[in-house]
Short mmCIF file of the N, C-alpha and C atoms (twelve columns), coordinates in Angstrom:
data_MODEL
# 
_entry.id   MODEL 
# 
loop_
_atom_site.group_PDB 
_atom_site.id 
_atom_site.type_symbol 
_atom_site.label_atom_id 
_atom_site.label_alt_id 
_atom_site.label_comp_id 
_atom_site.label_asym_id 
_atom_site.label_seq_id 
_atom_site.Cartn_x 
_atom_site.Cartn_y 
_atom_site.Cartn_z 
_atom_site.pdbx_PDB_model_num 
ATOM 1   N N  . UNK A 1  0.985  -1.268 0.118   1 
ATOM 2   C CA . UNK A 1  0.008  0.010  0.047   1 
ATOM 3   C C  . UNK A 1  0.742  1.438  -0.018  1 
ATOM 4   N N  . UNK A 2  0.644  1.972  -0.882  1 
ATOM 5   C CA . UNK A 2  1.307  3.248  -1.418  1 
ATOM 6   C C  . UNK A 2  1.227  4.091  0.078   1 
ATOM 7   N N  . UNK A 3  0.469  3.941  1.303   1 
ATOM 8   C CA . UNK A 3  0.298  4.810  2.636   1 
ATOM 9   C C  . UNK A 3  1.275  4.440  3.155   1 
ATOM 10  N N  . UNK A 4  1.691  2.923  3.675   1 
ATOM 11  C CA . UNK A 4  2.489  2.213  4.101   1 
ATOM 12  C C  . UNK A 4  3.955  2.458  3.814   1 
ATOM 13  N N  . UNK A 5  4.178  2.803  2.553   1 
ATOM 14  C CA . UNK A 5  5.743  3.060  2.025   1 
ATOM 15  C C  . UNK A 5  5.788  4.484  2.677   1 
ATOM 16  N N  . UNK A 6  4.998  5.309  2.343   1 
ATOM 17  C CA . UNK A 6  5.264  6.461  2.955   1 
ATOM 18  C C  . UNK A 6  5.400  6.505  4.171   1 
ATOM 19  N N  . UNK A 7  4.897  5.813  5.117   1 
ATOM 20  C CA . UNK A 7  4.999  5.998  6.287   1 
ATOM 21  C C  . UNK A 7  6.235  5.183  7.019   1 
ATOM 22  N N  . UNK A 8  7.135  4.287  5.783   1 
ATOM 23  C CA . UNK A 8  7.625  3.794  6.445   1 
ATOM 24  C C  . UNK A 8  9.362  4.326  6.197   1 
ATOM 25  N N  . UNK A 9  8.982  4.802  4.890   1 
ATOM 26  C CA . UNK A 9  10.511 5.733  4.224   1 
ATOM 27  C C  . UNK A 9  9.639  7.141  4.434   1 
ATOM 28  N N  . UNK A 10 9.749  7.936  4.981   1 
ATOM 29  C CA . UNK A 10 9.385  9.388  5.030   1 
ATOM 30  C C  . UNK A 10 9.907  9.929  3.728   1 
ATOM 31  N N  . UNK A 11 10.909 9.805  3.322   1 
ATOM 32  C CA . UNK A 11 11.700 10.499 2.267   1 
ATOM 33  C C  . UNK A 11 10.809 10.152 1.110   1 
ATOM 34  N N  . UNK A 12 10.418 9.136  0.815   1 
ATOM 35  C CA . UNK A 12 9.940  8.786  -0.359  1 
ATOM 36  C C  . UNK A 12 8.631  9.467  -1.158  1 
ATOM 37  N N  . UNK A 13 9.108  9.453  -2.529  1 
ATOM 38  C CA . UNK A 13 7.961  10.060 -3.417  1 
ATOM 39  C C  . UNK A 13 7.426  9.052  -3.967  1 
ATOM 40  N N  . UNK A 14 5.717  8.644  -3.449  1 
ATOM 41  C CA . UNK A 14 4.777  7.815  -4.237  1 
ATOM 42  C C  . UNK A 14 4.491  8.395  -5.547  1 
ATOM 43  N N  . UNK A 15 4.525  7.527  -6.419  1 
ATOM 44  C CA . UNK A 15 4.158  7.835  -7.900  1 
ATOM 45  C C  . UNK A 15 3.095  7.122  -8.242  1 
ATOM 46  N N  . UNK A 16 2.547  7.693  -9.103  1 
ATOM 47  C CA . UNK A 16 1.465  6.729  -9.993  1 
ATOM 48  C C  . UNK A 16 1.966  5.252  -10.663 1 
ATOM 49  N N  . UNK A 17 1.264  4.355  -10.953 1 
ATOM 50  C CA . UNK A 17 1.729  3.492  -11.667 1 
ATOM 51  C C  . UNK A 17 2.802  2.484  -10.173 1 
ATOM 52  N N  . UNK A 18 2.386  2.373  -9.069  1 
ATOM 53  C CA . UNK A 18 3.467  1.643  -8.134  1 
ATOM 54  C C  . UNK A 18 4.800  2.232  -8.403  1 
ATOM 55  N N  . UNK A 19 4.967  3.202  -8.822  1 
ATOM 56  C CA . UNK A 19 6.583  3.653  -8.838  1 
ATOM 57  C C  . UNK A 19 6.914  4.441  -7.288  1 
ATOM 58  N N  . UNK A 20 7.725  4.301  -6.711  1 
ATOM 59  C CA . UNK A 20 8.306  5.030  -5.810  1 
ATOM 60  C C  . UNK A 20 9.610  5.415  -5.782  1 
ATOM 61  N N  . UNK A 21 9.865  6.552  -5.705  1 
ATOM 62  C CA . UNK A 21 11.590 7.402  -5.723  1 
ATOM 63  C C  . UNK A 21 12.006 7.539  -4.597  1 
ATOM 64  N N  . UNK A 22 13.051 6.994  -4.066  1 
ATOM 65  C CA . UNK A 22 13.594 7.441  -2.690  1 
ATOM 66  C C  . UNK A 22 14.748 7.987  -2.690  1 
ATOM 67  N N  . UNK A 23 15.373 8.910  -1.365  1 
ATOM 68  C CA . UNK A 23 16.296 9.406  -1.250  1 
ATOM 69  C C  . UNK A 23 17.334 8.628  -0.858  1 
ATOM 70  N N  . UNK A 24 18.713 8.602  -0.917  1 
ATOM 71  C CA . UNK A 24 19.533 7.846  -0.222  1 
ATOM 72  C C  . UNK A 24 20.830 8.888  0.035   1 
ATOM 73  N N  . UNK A 25 21.591 8.940  1.231   1 
ATOM 74  C CA . UNK A 25 22.566 9.528  1.155   1 
ATOM 75  C C  . UNK A 25 22.689 10.856 1.481   1 
ATOM 76  N N  . UNK A 26 21.439 11.099 2.089   1 
ATOM 77  C CA . UNK A 26 21.397 13.036 2.162   1 
ATOM 78  C C  . UNK A 26 20.887 13.324 0.447   1 
ATOM 79  N N  . UNK A 27 19.990 12.552 -0.168  1 
ATOM 80  C CA . UNK A 27 19.780 12.948 -1.358  1 
ATOM 81  C C  . UNK A 27 20.479 12.806 -2.658  1 
ATOM 82  N N  . UNK A 28 21.699 12.173 -2.130  1 
ATOM 83  C CA . UNK A 28 22.536 11.954 -3.293  1 
ATOM 84  C C  . UNK A 28 22.233 11.256 -4.419  1 
ATOM 85  N N  . UNK A 29 21.733 10.155 -3.877  1 
ATOM 86  C CA . UNK A 29 21.442 8.848  -4.631  1 
ATOM 87  C C  . UNK A 29 19.791 8.821  -5.098  1 
ATOM 88  N N  . UNK A 30 19.043 8.596  -6.278  1 
ATOM 89  C CA . UNK A 30 17.909 8.372  -6.189  1 
ATOM 90  C C  . UNK A 30 17.186 7.247  -6.708  1 
ATOM 91  N N  . UNK A 31 17.114 5.841  -5.897  1 
ATOM 92  C CA . UNK A 31 16.575 5.009  -7.112  1 
ATOM 93  C C  . UNK A 31 15.268 5.170  -6.864  1 
ATOM 94  N N  . UNK A 32 14.373 4.273  -8.212  1 
ATOM 95  C CA . UNK A 32 13.337 4.662  -8.859  1 
ATOM 96  C C  . UNK A 32 12.677 3.038  -8.611  1 
ATOM 97  N N  . UNK A 33 12.029 2.369  -8.033  1 
ATOM 98  C CA . UNK A 33 11.399 1.238  -7.485  1 
ATOM 99  C C  . UNK A 33 10.012 0.998  -7.923  1 
ATOM 100 N N  . UNK A 34 9.770  -0.049 -8.770  1 
ATOM 101 C CA . UNK A 34 8.151  -0.533 -8.935  1 
ATOM 102 C C  . UNK A 34 7.847  -1.475 -8.187  1 
ATOM 103 N N  . UNK A 35 6.674  -1.538 -7.741  1 
ATOM 104 C CA . UNK A 35 6.183  -2.244 -6.517  1 
ATOM 105 C C  . UNK A 35 5.117  -2.811 -6.843  1 
ATOM 106 N N  . UNK A 36 4.766  -4.148 -6.486  1 
ATOM 107 C CA . UNK A 36 3.403  -4.679 -7.268  1 
ATOM 108 C C  . UNK A 36 2.810  -5.010 -5.853  1 
ATOM 109 N N  . UNK A 37 2.098  -4.288 -4.983  1 
ATOM 110 C CA . UNK A 37 1.944  -4.485 -3.793  1 
ATOM 111 C C  . UNK A 37 1.194  -5.659 -3.515  1 
ATOM 112 N N  . UNK A 38 0.243  -5.983 -4.485  1 
ATOM 113 C CA . UNK A 38 -1.066 -7.068 -4.407  1 
ATOM 114 C C  . UNK A 38 0.106  -8.501 -4.281  1 
ATOM 115 N N  . UNK A 39 1.360  -8.500 -5.021  1 
ATOM 116 C CA . UNK A 39 1.696  -9.686 -4.515  1 
ATOM 117 C C  . UNK A 39 3.156  -9.786 -3.759  1 
ATOM 118 N N  . UNK A 40 3.331  -8.256 -3.557  1 
ATOM 119 C CA . UNK A 40 4.898  -7.952 -2.528  1 
ATOM 120 C C  . UNK A 40 6.192  -8.257 -3.093  1 
ATOM 121 N N  . UNK A 41 6.049  -7.552 -4.435  1 
ATOM 122 C CA . UNK A 41 7.604  -7.880 -5.280  1 
ATOM 123 C C  . UNK A 41 7.649  -6.352 -5.759  1 
ATOM 124 N N  . UNK A 42 9.084  -6.044 -5.127  1 
ATOM 125 C CA . UNK A 42 9.888  -4.924 -5.638  1 
ATOM 126 C C  . UNK A 42 10.595 -4.689 -6.471  1 
ATOM 127 N N  . UNK A 43 10.703 -3.747 -7.655  1 
ATOM 128 C CA . UNK A 43 11.867 -3.987 -9.056  1 
ATOM 129 C C  . UNK A 43 12.223 -2.761 -8.879  1 
ATOM 130 N N  . UNK A 44 13.650 -3.056 -8.630  1 
ATOM 131 C CA . UNK A 44 14.619 -1.738 -8.811  1 
ATOM 132 C C  . UNK A 44 14.555 -1.496 -10.190 1 
ATOM 133 N N  . UNK A 45 14.435 -0.091 -10.567 1 
ATOM 134 C CA . UNK A 45 14.081 -0.229 -11.893 1 
ATOM 135 C C  . UNK A 45 15.377 1.036  -12.081 1 
ATOM 136 N N  . UNK A 46 15.939 1.931  -11.178 1 
ATOM 137 C CA . UNK A 46 17.093 2.551  -11.781 1 
ATOM 138 C C  . UNK A 46 18.097 3.122  -10.501 1 
ATOM 139 N N  . UNK A 47 18.992 3.090  -10.455 1 
ATOM 140 C CA . UNK A 47 19.483 3.613  -9.009  1 
ATOM 141 C C  . UNK A 47 20.653 4.837  -10.103 1 
ATOM 142 N N  . UNK A 48 20.765 6.111  -9.329  1 
ATOM 143 C CA . UNK A 48 21.605 7.105  -10.019 1 
ATOM 144 C C  . UNK A 48 22.155 8.288  -9.220  1 
ATOM 145 N N  . UNK A 49 22.640 9.008  -9.653  1 
ATOM 146 C CA . UNK A 49 22.670 10.387 -8.937  1 
ATOM 147 C C  . UNK A 49 21.971 11.025 -9.050  1 
ATOM 148 N N  . UNK A 50 21.378 12.662 -7.980  1 
ATOM 149 C CA . UNK A 50 20.248 12.967 -8.762  1 
ATOM 150 C C  . UNK A 50 20.315 13.998 -9.753  1 
ATOM 151 N N  . UNK A 51 21.528 14.027 -10.218 1 
ATOM 152 C CA . UNK A 51 22.074 14.785 -11.828 1 
ATOM 153 C C  . UNK A 51 21.088 13.730 -12.721 1 
ATOM 154 N N  . UNK A 52 21.668 12.466 -12.803 1 
ATOM 155 C CA . UNK A 52 21.129 11.693 -13.664 1 
ATOM 156 C C  . UNK A 52 19.768 11.148 -13.488 1 
ATOM 157 N N  . UNK A 53 19.287 11.316 -12.253 1 
ATOM 158 C CA . UNK A 53 17.635 11.131 -12.102 1 
ATOM 159 C C  . UNK A 53 17.317 12.408 -12.850 1 
ATOM 160 N N  . UNK A 54 17.404 13.280 -12.850 1 
ATOM 161 C CA . UNK A 54 16.767 14.570 -13.572 1 
ATOM 162 C C  . UNK A 54 17.000 14.212 -15.258 1 
ATOM 163 N N  . UNK A 55 17.432 13.261 -15.937 1 
ATOM 164 C CA . UNK A 55 17.419 12.830 -17.289 1 
ATOM 165 C C  . UNK A 55 16.523 11.662 -17.444 1 
ATOM 166 N N  . UNK A 56 15.929 10.976 -16.435 1 
ATOM 167 C CA . UNK A 56 15.147 9.888  -16.697 1 
ATOM 168 C C  . UNK A 56 13.605 10.142 -16.472 1 
ATOM 169 N N  . UNK A 57 12.739 9.388  -16.925 1 
ATOM 170 C CA . UNK A 57 11.498 9.463  -16.623 1 
ATOM 171 C C  . UNK A 57 10.849 8.464  -16.042 1 
ATOM 172 N N  . UNK A 58 10.799 8.780  -14.682 1 
ATOM 173 C CA . UNK A 58 10.457 7.783  -13.258 1 
ATOM 174 C C  . UNK A 58 9.228  7.079  -13.757 1 
ATOM 175 N N  . UNK A 59 8.197  7.632  -14.625 1 
ATOM 176 C CA . UNK A 59 7.188  6.727  -14.366 1 
ATOM 177 C C  . UNK A 59 7.095  5.649  -15.588 1 
ATOM 178 N N  . UNK A 60 8.651  6.084  -16.482 1 
ATOM 179 C CA . UNK A 60 8.559  4.951  -17.913 1 
ATOM 180 C C  . UNK A 60 9.855  4.042  -17.740 1 
ATOM 181 N N  . UNK A 61 10.738 4.447  -16.712 1 
ATOM 182 C CA . UNK A 61 11.742 3.673  -16.584 1 
ATOM 183 C C  . UNK A 61 11.821 2.152  -15.966 1 
# 
């Protein structure tokens, strides 16, 4: 559930389509995860610096 993700990881940005963007290392790294809450699967779609994150589309990567 997106609410539980936000409650557990306060710095998470919950996007549509089950995508979540996290901030790691004082916002130095930005992983993008696709989460299927129904079956409990998390797939890491991208890990990069903040500058690299700015060059991708979090909803389609």
